[in-house]
C-alpha cells in the first residue's frame, strides 16, 4: 500500500503509509473470560515487530483497544491495517471457539480506527487506553489490570512513553 487509501462501510477507514493508528474492535454481545483474554493477548503479540508494531493494547471484557503501526514488510510494500485487524479478529475467534468447543462469529464486522496525527493525540489515546479498566471499575489502579499490553519500552520523537 502506498499513500492514502480511503474505504467506507458504515464507518470511514483511512490508511496512510507509515501511520500510527488507534483502533477498537467489539464483540457481538459476548463477554470474555480471563482465559479468552489471554488467547487474544497471544494473538495480538504473535506478529508484533513482523507485520506491525504494537505500542499498547487493552483487552476489555467486550472490546479491545490498540495503538499500532503497520510495518513495511518488503521494500515499498506496507502491511495494511485492514489485514492486521482481520488477522487479529479471525485468529482470536478461531482459537476462542476451539477453546470453548463451539463455532460462530465473536466480533462485530466493523472496527473503529483513526490515524493518530501527532504526539499530543498519541499521549491522549495512550492514557485513554491505560485508564479504560479503571474507568470501567475492573481495577482501582492501572497496574492491577493483567490484560493491558505494553510490549516494549517505546520512544516517539525522543520521548520515552513506557
PDB file of C-alpha atoms in Angstrom:
ATOM      1  CA  UNK A   1       0.000   0.000   0.000  1.00  0.00           C
ATOM      2  CA  UNK A   2       1.348   3.416  -0.907  1.00  0.00           C
ATOM      3  CA  UNK A   3      -0.052   6.787   0.090  1.00  0.00           C
ATOM      4  CA  UNK A   4      -3.594   7.333   1.278  1.00  0.00           C
ATOM      5  CA  UNK A   5      -6.427   4.811   0.909  1.00  0.00           C
ATOM      6  CA  UNK A   6      -9.987   5.627   1.956  1.00  0.00           C
ATOM      7  CA  UNK A   7     -12.650   2.950   2.397  1.00  0.00           C
ATOM      8  CA  UNK A   8     -16.092   3.140   3.869  1.00  0.00           C
ATOM      9  CA  UNK A   9     -18.524   0.573   5.162  1.00  0.00           C
ATOM     10  CA  UNK A  10     -20.576   2.166   7.920  1.00  0.00           C
ATOM     11  CA  UNK A  11     -17.561   3.986   9.314  1.00  0.00           C
ATOM     12  CA  UNK A  12     -14.811   5.685   7.317  1.00  0.00           C
ATOM     13  CA  UNK A  13     -11.419   3.953   7.246  1.00  0.00           C
ATOM     14  CA  UNK A  14      -8.369   5.974   6.219  1.00  0.00           C
ATOM     15  CA  UNK A  15      -4.981   4.319   5.797  1.00  0.00           C
ATOM     16  CA  UNK A  16      -1.806   6.296   5.208  1.00  0.00           C
ATOM     17  CA  UNK A  17       1.526   4.568   4.688  1.00  0.00           C
ATOM     18  CA  UNK A  18       3.672   4.663   7.839  1.00  0.00           C
ATOM     19  CA  UNK A  19       0.895   5.971  10.092  1.00  0.00           C
ATOM     20  CA  UNK A  20       0.130   5.012  13.663  1.00  0.00           C
ATOM     21  CA  UNK A  21      -3.491   4.077  14.411  1.00  0.00           C
ATOM     22  CA  UNK A  22      -5.895   3.890  17.307  1.00  0.00           C
ATOM     23  CA  UNK A  23      -8.302   1.004  16.708  1.00  0.00           C
ATOM     24  CA  UNK A  24     -11.152  -0.522  18.696  1.00  0.00           C
ATOM     25  CA  UNK A  25     -12.984  -3.712  17.868  1.00  0.00           C
ATOM     26  CA  UNK A  26     -16.012  -5.015  19.738  1.00  0.00           C
ATOM     27  CA  UNK A  27     -17.750  -8.329  20.324  1.00  0.00           C
ATOM     28  CA  UNK A  28     -21.235  -9.371  19.292  1.00  0.00           C
ATOM     29  CA  UNK A  29     -22.790  -9.444  22.787  1.00  0.00           C
ATOM     30  CA  UNK A  30     -20.013 -11.652  24.135  1.00  0.00           C
ATOM     31  CA  UNK A  31     -18.025 -11.257  27.359  1.00  0.00           C
ATOM     32  CA  UNK A  32     -14.520 -12.730  27.540  1.00  0.00           C
ATOM     33  CA  UNK A  33     -13.251 -14.859  30.388  1.00  0.00           C
ATOM     34  CA  UNK A  34      -9.684 -14.298  31.582  1.00  0.00           C
ATOM     35  CA  UNK A  35      -8.580 -17.388  29.643  1.00  0.00           C
ATOM     36  CA  UNK A  36     -10.095 -15.945  26.466  1.00  0.00           C
ATOM     37  CA  UNK A  37      -8.429 -12.581  27.105  1.00  0.00           C
ATOM     38  CA  UNK A  38      -5.113 -14.451  27.342  1.00  0.00           C
ATOM     39  CA  UNK A  39      -5.813 -16.022  23.947  1.00  0.00           C
ATOM     40  CA  UNK A  40      -6.432 -12.569  22.450  1.00  0.00           C
ATOM     41  CA  UNK A  41      -3.249 -11.269  24.087  1.00  0.00           C
ATOM     42  CA  UNK A  42      -1.246 -14.082  22.475  1.00  0.00           C
ATOM     43  CA  UNK A  43      -2.748 -13.314  19.048  1.00  0.00           C
ATOM     44  CA  UNK A  44      -2.057  -9.569  19.358  1.00  0.00           C
ATOM     45  CA  UNK A  45       1.596 -10.258  20.143  1.00  0.00           C
ATOM     46  CA  UNK A  46       2.079 -13.046  17.566  1.00  0.00           C
ATOM     47  CA  UNK A  47       3.163 -10.828  14.654  1.00  0.00           C
ATOM     48  CA  UNK A  48       4.375  -7.823  16.646  1.00  0.00           C
ATOM     49  CA  UNK A  49       7.546  -6.390  15.065  1.00  0.00           C
ATOM     50  CA  UNK A  50       6.966  -8.592  11.976  1.00  0.00           C
ATOM     51  CA  UNK A  51       3.857  -7.088  10.353  1.00  0.00           C
ATOM     52  CA  UNK A  52       3.057  -4.307  12.819  1.00  0.00           C
ATOM     53  CA  UNK A  53       4.360  -2.525  15.864  1.00  0.00           C
ATOM     54  CA  UNK A  54       2.024  -2.843  18.824  1.00  0.00           C
ATOM     55  CA  UNK A  55       2.511   0.114  21.158  1.00  0.00           C
ATOM     56  CA  UNK A  56      -0.250  -0.694  23.626  1.00  0.00           C
ATOM     57  CA  UNK A  57      -3.369  -2.843  23.781  1.00  0.00           C
ATOM     58  CA  UNK A  58      -6.079  -3.339  26.362  1.00  0.00           C
ATOM     59  CA  UNK A  59      -8.359  -6.355  26.224  1.00  0.00           C
ATOM     60  CA  UNK A  60     -11.596  -5.457  27.939  1.00  0.00           C
ATOM     61  CA  UNK A  61     -14.481  -7.871  28.633  1.00  0.00           C
ATOM     62  CA  UNK A  62     -16.252  -6.999  25.351  1.00  0.00           C
ATOM     63  CA  UNK A  63     -13.802  -4.978  23.250  1.00  0.00           C
ATOM     64  CA  UNK A  64     -10.128  -4.378  22.504  1.00  0.00           C
ATOM     65  CA  UNK A  65      -8.266  -1.063  22.165  1.00  0.00           C
ATOM     66  CA  UNK A  66      -4.891  -0.846  20.405  1.00  0.00           C
ATOM     67  CA  UNK A  67      -2.353   1.642  19.201  1.00  0.00           C
ATOM     68  CA  UNK A  68      -0.477   0.050  16.334  1.00  0.00           C
ATOM     69  CA  UNK A  69       1.625   0.854  13.295  1.00  0.00           C
ATOM     70  CA  UNK A  70       1.648  -1.390  10.220  1.00  0.00           C
ATOM     71  CA  UNK A  71       5.218  -2.127   9.130  1.00  0.00           C
ATOM     72  CA  UNK A  72       6.945  -2.243   5.773  1.00  0.00           C
ATOM     73  CA  UNK A  73       7.022  -5.989   5.044  1.00  0.00           C
ATOM     74  CA  UNK A  74       9.162  -5.614   1.894  1.00  0.00           C
ATOM     75  CA  UNK A  75      10.600  -2.541   0.150  1.00  0.00           C
ATOM     76  CA  UNK A  76       7.670  -0.267  -0.707  1.00  0.00           C
ATOM     77  CA  UNK A  77       5.086  -2.815   0.498  1.00  0.00           C
ATOM     78  CA  UNK A  78       3.378  -1.929   3.776  1.00  0.00           C
ATOM     79  CA  UNK A  79       1.055  -4.174   5.716  1.00  0.00           C
ATOM     80  CA  UNK A  80      -2.467  -2.743   5.816  1.00  0.00           C
ATOM     81  CA  UNK A  81      -4.384  -2.053   8.997  1.00  0.00           C
ATOM     82  CA  UNK A  82      -7.375  -3.853   7.466  1.00  0.00           C
ATOM     83  CA  UNK A  83      -5.367  -7.087   7.096  1.00  0.00           C
ATOM     84  CA  UNK A  84      -3.892  -6.783  10.585  1.00  0.00           C
ATOM     85  CA  UNK A  85      -7.270  -6.354  12.282  1.00  0.00           C
ATOM     86  CA  UNK A  86      -8.780  -9.108  10.121  1.00  0.00           C
ATOM     87  CA  UNK A  87      -5.964 -11.412  11.297  1.00  0.00           C
ATOM     88  CA  UNK A  88      -6.472 -10.474  14.969  1.00  0.00           C
ATOM     89  CA  UNK A  89     -10.229 -10.991  14.838  1.00  0.00           C
ATOM     90  CA  UNK A  90     -10.118 -14.135  12.708  1.00  0.00           C
ATOM     91  CA  UNK A  91      -7.399 -15.999  14.598  1.00  0.00           C
ATOM     92  CA  UNK A  92      -8.696 -14.992  18.038  1.00  0.00           C
ATOM     93  CA  UNK A  93     -12.233 -16.113  17.064  1.00  0.00           C
ATOM     94  CA  UNK A  94     -10.922 -19.436  15.836  1.00  0.00           C
ATOM     95  CA  UNK A  95      -8.832 -20.055  18.962  1.00  0.00           C
ATOM     96  CA  UNK A  96     -11.569 -18.948  21.377  1.00  0.00           C
ATOM     97  CA  UNK A  97     -14.093 -21.145  19.587  1.00  0.00           C
ATOM     98  CA  UNK A  98     -11.671 -24.101  19.729  1.00  0.00           C
ATOM     99  CA  UNK A  99     -11.116 -23.445  23.439  1.00  0.00           C
ATOM    100  CA  UNK A 100     -14.896 -23.479  24.031  1.00  0.00           C
ATOM    101  CA  UNK A 101     -15.687 -26.305  21.577  1.00  0.00           C
ATOM    102  CA  UNK A 102     -18.075 -24.081  19.664  1.00  0.00           C
ATOM    103  CA  UNK A 103     -18.320 -22.109  16.442  1.00  0.00           C
ATOM    104  CA  UNK A 104     -19.689 -18.813  15.295  1.00  0.00           C
ATOM    105  CA  UNK A 105     -18.701 -15.207  14.970  1.00  0.00           C
ATOM    106  CA  UNK A 106     -17.458 -13.384  18.054  1.00  0.00           C
ATOM    107  CA  UNK A 107     -16.547  -9.941  16.681  1.00  0.00           C
ATOM    108  CA  UNK A 108     -18.657  -7.249  15.059  1.00  0.00           C
ATOM    109  CA  UNK A 109     -17.661  -6.744  11.414  1.00  0.00           C
ATOM    110  CA  UNK A 110     -16.891  -3.037  11.731  1.00  0.00           C
ATOM    111  CA  UNK A 111     -13.810  -1.702  13.506  1.00  0.00           C
ATOM    112  CA  UNK A 112     -13.367   1.859  14.712  1.00  0.00           C
ATOM    113  CA  UNK A 113      -9.982   3.173  13.608  1.00  0.00           C
ATOM    114  CA  UNK A 114      -8.308   6.515  13.153  1.00  0.00           C
ATOM    115  CA  UNK A 115      -4.899   7.841  12.236  1.00  0.00           C
ATOM    116  CA  UNK A 116      -3.031   9.372  15.165  1.00  0.00           C
ATOM    117  CA  UNK A 117      -1.821  12.712  13.850  1.00  0.00           C
ATOM    118  CA  UNK A 118       0.655  13.936  16.461  1.00  0.00           C
ATOM    119  CA  UNK A 119       2.349  13.293  19.793  1.00  0.00           C
ATOM    120  CA  UNK A 120      -0.405  15.019  21.771  1.00  0.00           C
ATOM    121  CA  UNK A 121      -3.066  12.773  20.263  1.00  0.00           C
ATOM    122  CA  UNK A 122      -0.865   9.700  20.826  1.00  0.00           C
ATOM    123  CA  UNK A 123      -0.477  10.633  24.502  1.00  0.00           C
ATOM    124  CA  UNK A 124      -4.224  11.246  24.876  1.00  0.00           C
ATOM    125  CA  UNK A 125      -5.169   7.895  23.330  1.00  0.00           C
ATOM    126  CA  UNK A 126      -2.437   6.097  25.329  1.00  0.00           C
ATOM    127  CA  UNK A 127      -3.880   7.493  28.565  1.00  0.00           C
ATOM    128  CA  UNK A 128      -7.437   6.624  27.497  1.00  0.00           C
ATOM    129  CA  UNK A 129      -6.438   3.002  26.811  1.00  0.00           C
ATOM    130  CA  UNK A 130      -4.415   2.708  30.020  1.00  0.00           C
ATOM    131  CA  UNK A 131      -7.253   4.145  32.132  1.00  0.00           C
ATOM    132  CA  UNK A 132     -10.065   2.146  30.499  1.00  0.00           C
ATOM    133  CA  UNK A 133     -10.060  -0.730  33.054  1.00  0.00           C
ATOM    134  CA  UNK A 134     -10.067   1.801  35.921  1.00  0.00           C
ATOM    135  CA  UNK A 135     -12.911   3.824  34.390  1.00  0.00           C
ATOM    136  CA  UNK A 136     -14.900   0.613  33.916  1.00  0.00           C
ATOM    137  CA  UNK A 137     -14.219  -0.264  37.592  1.00  0.00           C
ATOM    138  CA  UNK A 138     -12.465  -3.529  36.739  1.00  0.00           C
ATOM    139  CA  UNK A 139      -9.497  -2.450  38.903  1.00  0.00           C
ATOM    140  CA  UNK A 140      -8.639   0.522  41.084  1.00  0.00           C
ATOM    141  CA  UNK A 141      -5.101   1.078  39.740  1.00  0.00           C
ATOM    142  CA  UNK A 142      -3.836   0.769  36.156  1.00  0.00           C
ATOM    143  CA  UNK A 143      -1.030  -1.640  37.048  1.00  0.00           C
ATOM    144  CA  UNK A 144      -3.559  -4.113  38.531  1.00  0.00           C
ATOM    145  CA  UNK A 145      -5.129  -4.991  35.174  1.00  0.00           C
ATOM    146  CA  UNK A 146      -3.356  -8.015  33.643  1.00  0.00           C
ATOM    147  CA  UNK A 147      -4.762  -7.561  30.132  1.00  0.00           C
ATOM    148  CA  UNK A 148      -3.141  -4.258  29.270  1.00  0.00           C
ATOM    149  CA  UNK A 149      -0.178  -4.981  26.992  1.00  0.00           C
ATOM    150  CA  UNK A 150       2.823  -2.707  26.597  1.00  0.00           C
ATOM    151  CA  UNK A 151       5.222  -4.948  24.651  1.00  0.00           C
ATOM    152  CA  UNK A 152       8.307  -2.773  24.969  1.00  0.00           C
ATOM    153  CA  UNK A 153       9.644   0.477  26.261  1.00  0.00           C
ATOM    154  CA  UNK A 154       8.930   2.919  23.456  1.00  0.00           C
ATOM    155  CA  UNK A 155      10.073   6.314  22.383  1.00  0.00           C
ATOM    156  CA  UNK A 156       8.359   8.646  19.935  1.00  0.00           C
ATOM    157  CA  UNK A 157      10.185  11.793  18.965  1.00  0.00           C
ATOM    158  CA  UNK A 158      12.862  11.126  21.588  1.00  0.00           C
ATOM    159  CA  UNK A 159      10.357  10.940  24.449  1.00  0.00           C
ATOM    160  CA  UNK A 160      10.077   7.654  26.360  1.00  0.00           C
ATOM    161  CA  UNK A 161       6.440   6.602  26.735  1.00  0.00           C
ATOM    162  CA  UNK A 162       6.640   3.424  28.773  1.00  0.00           C
TER     163      UNK A 162
END
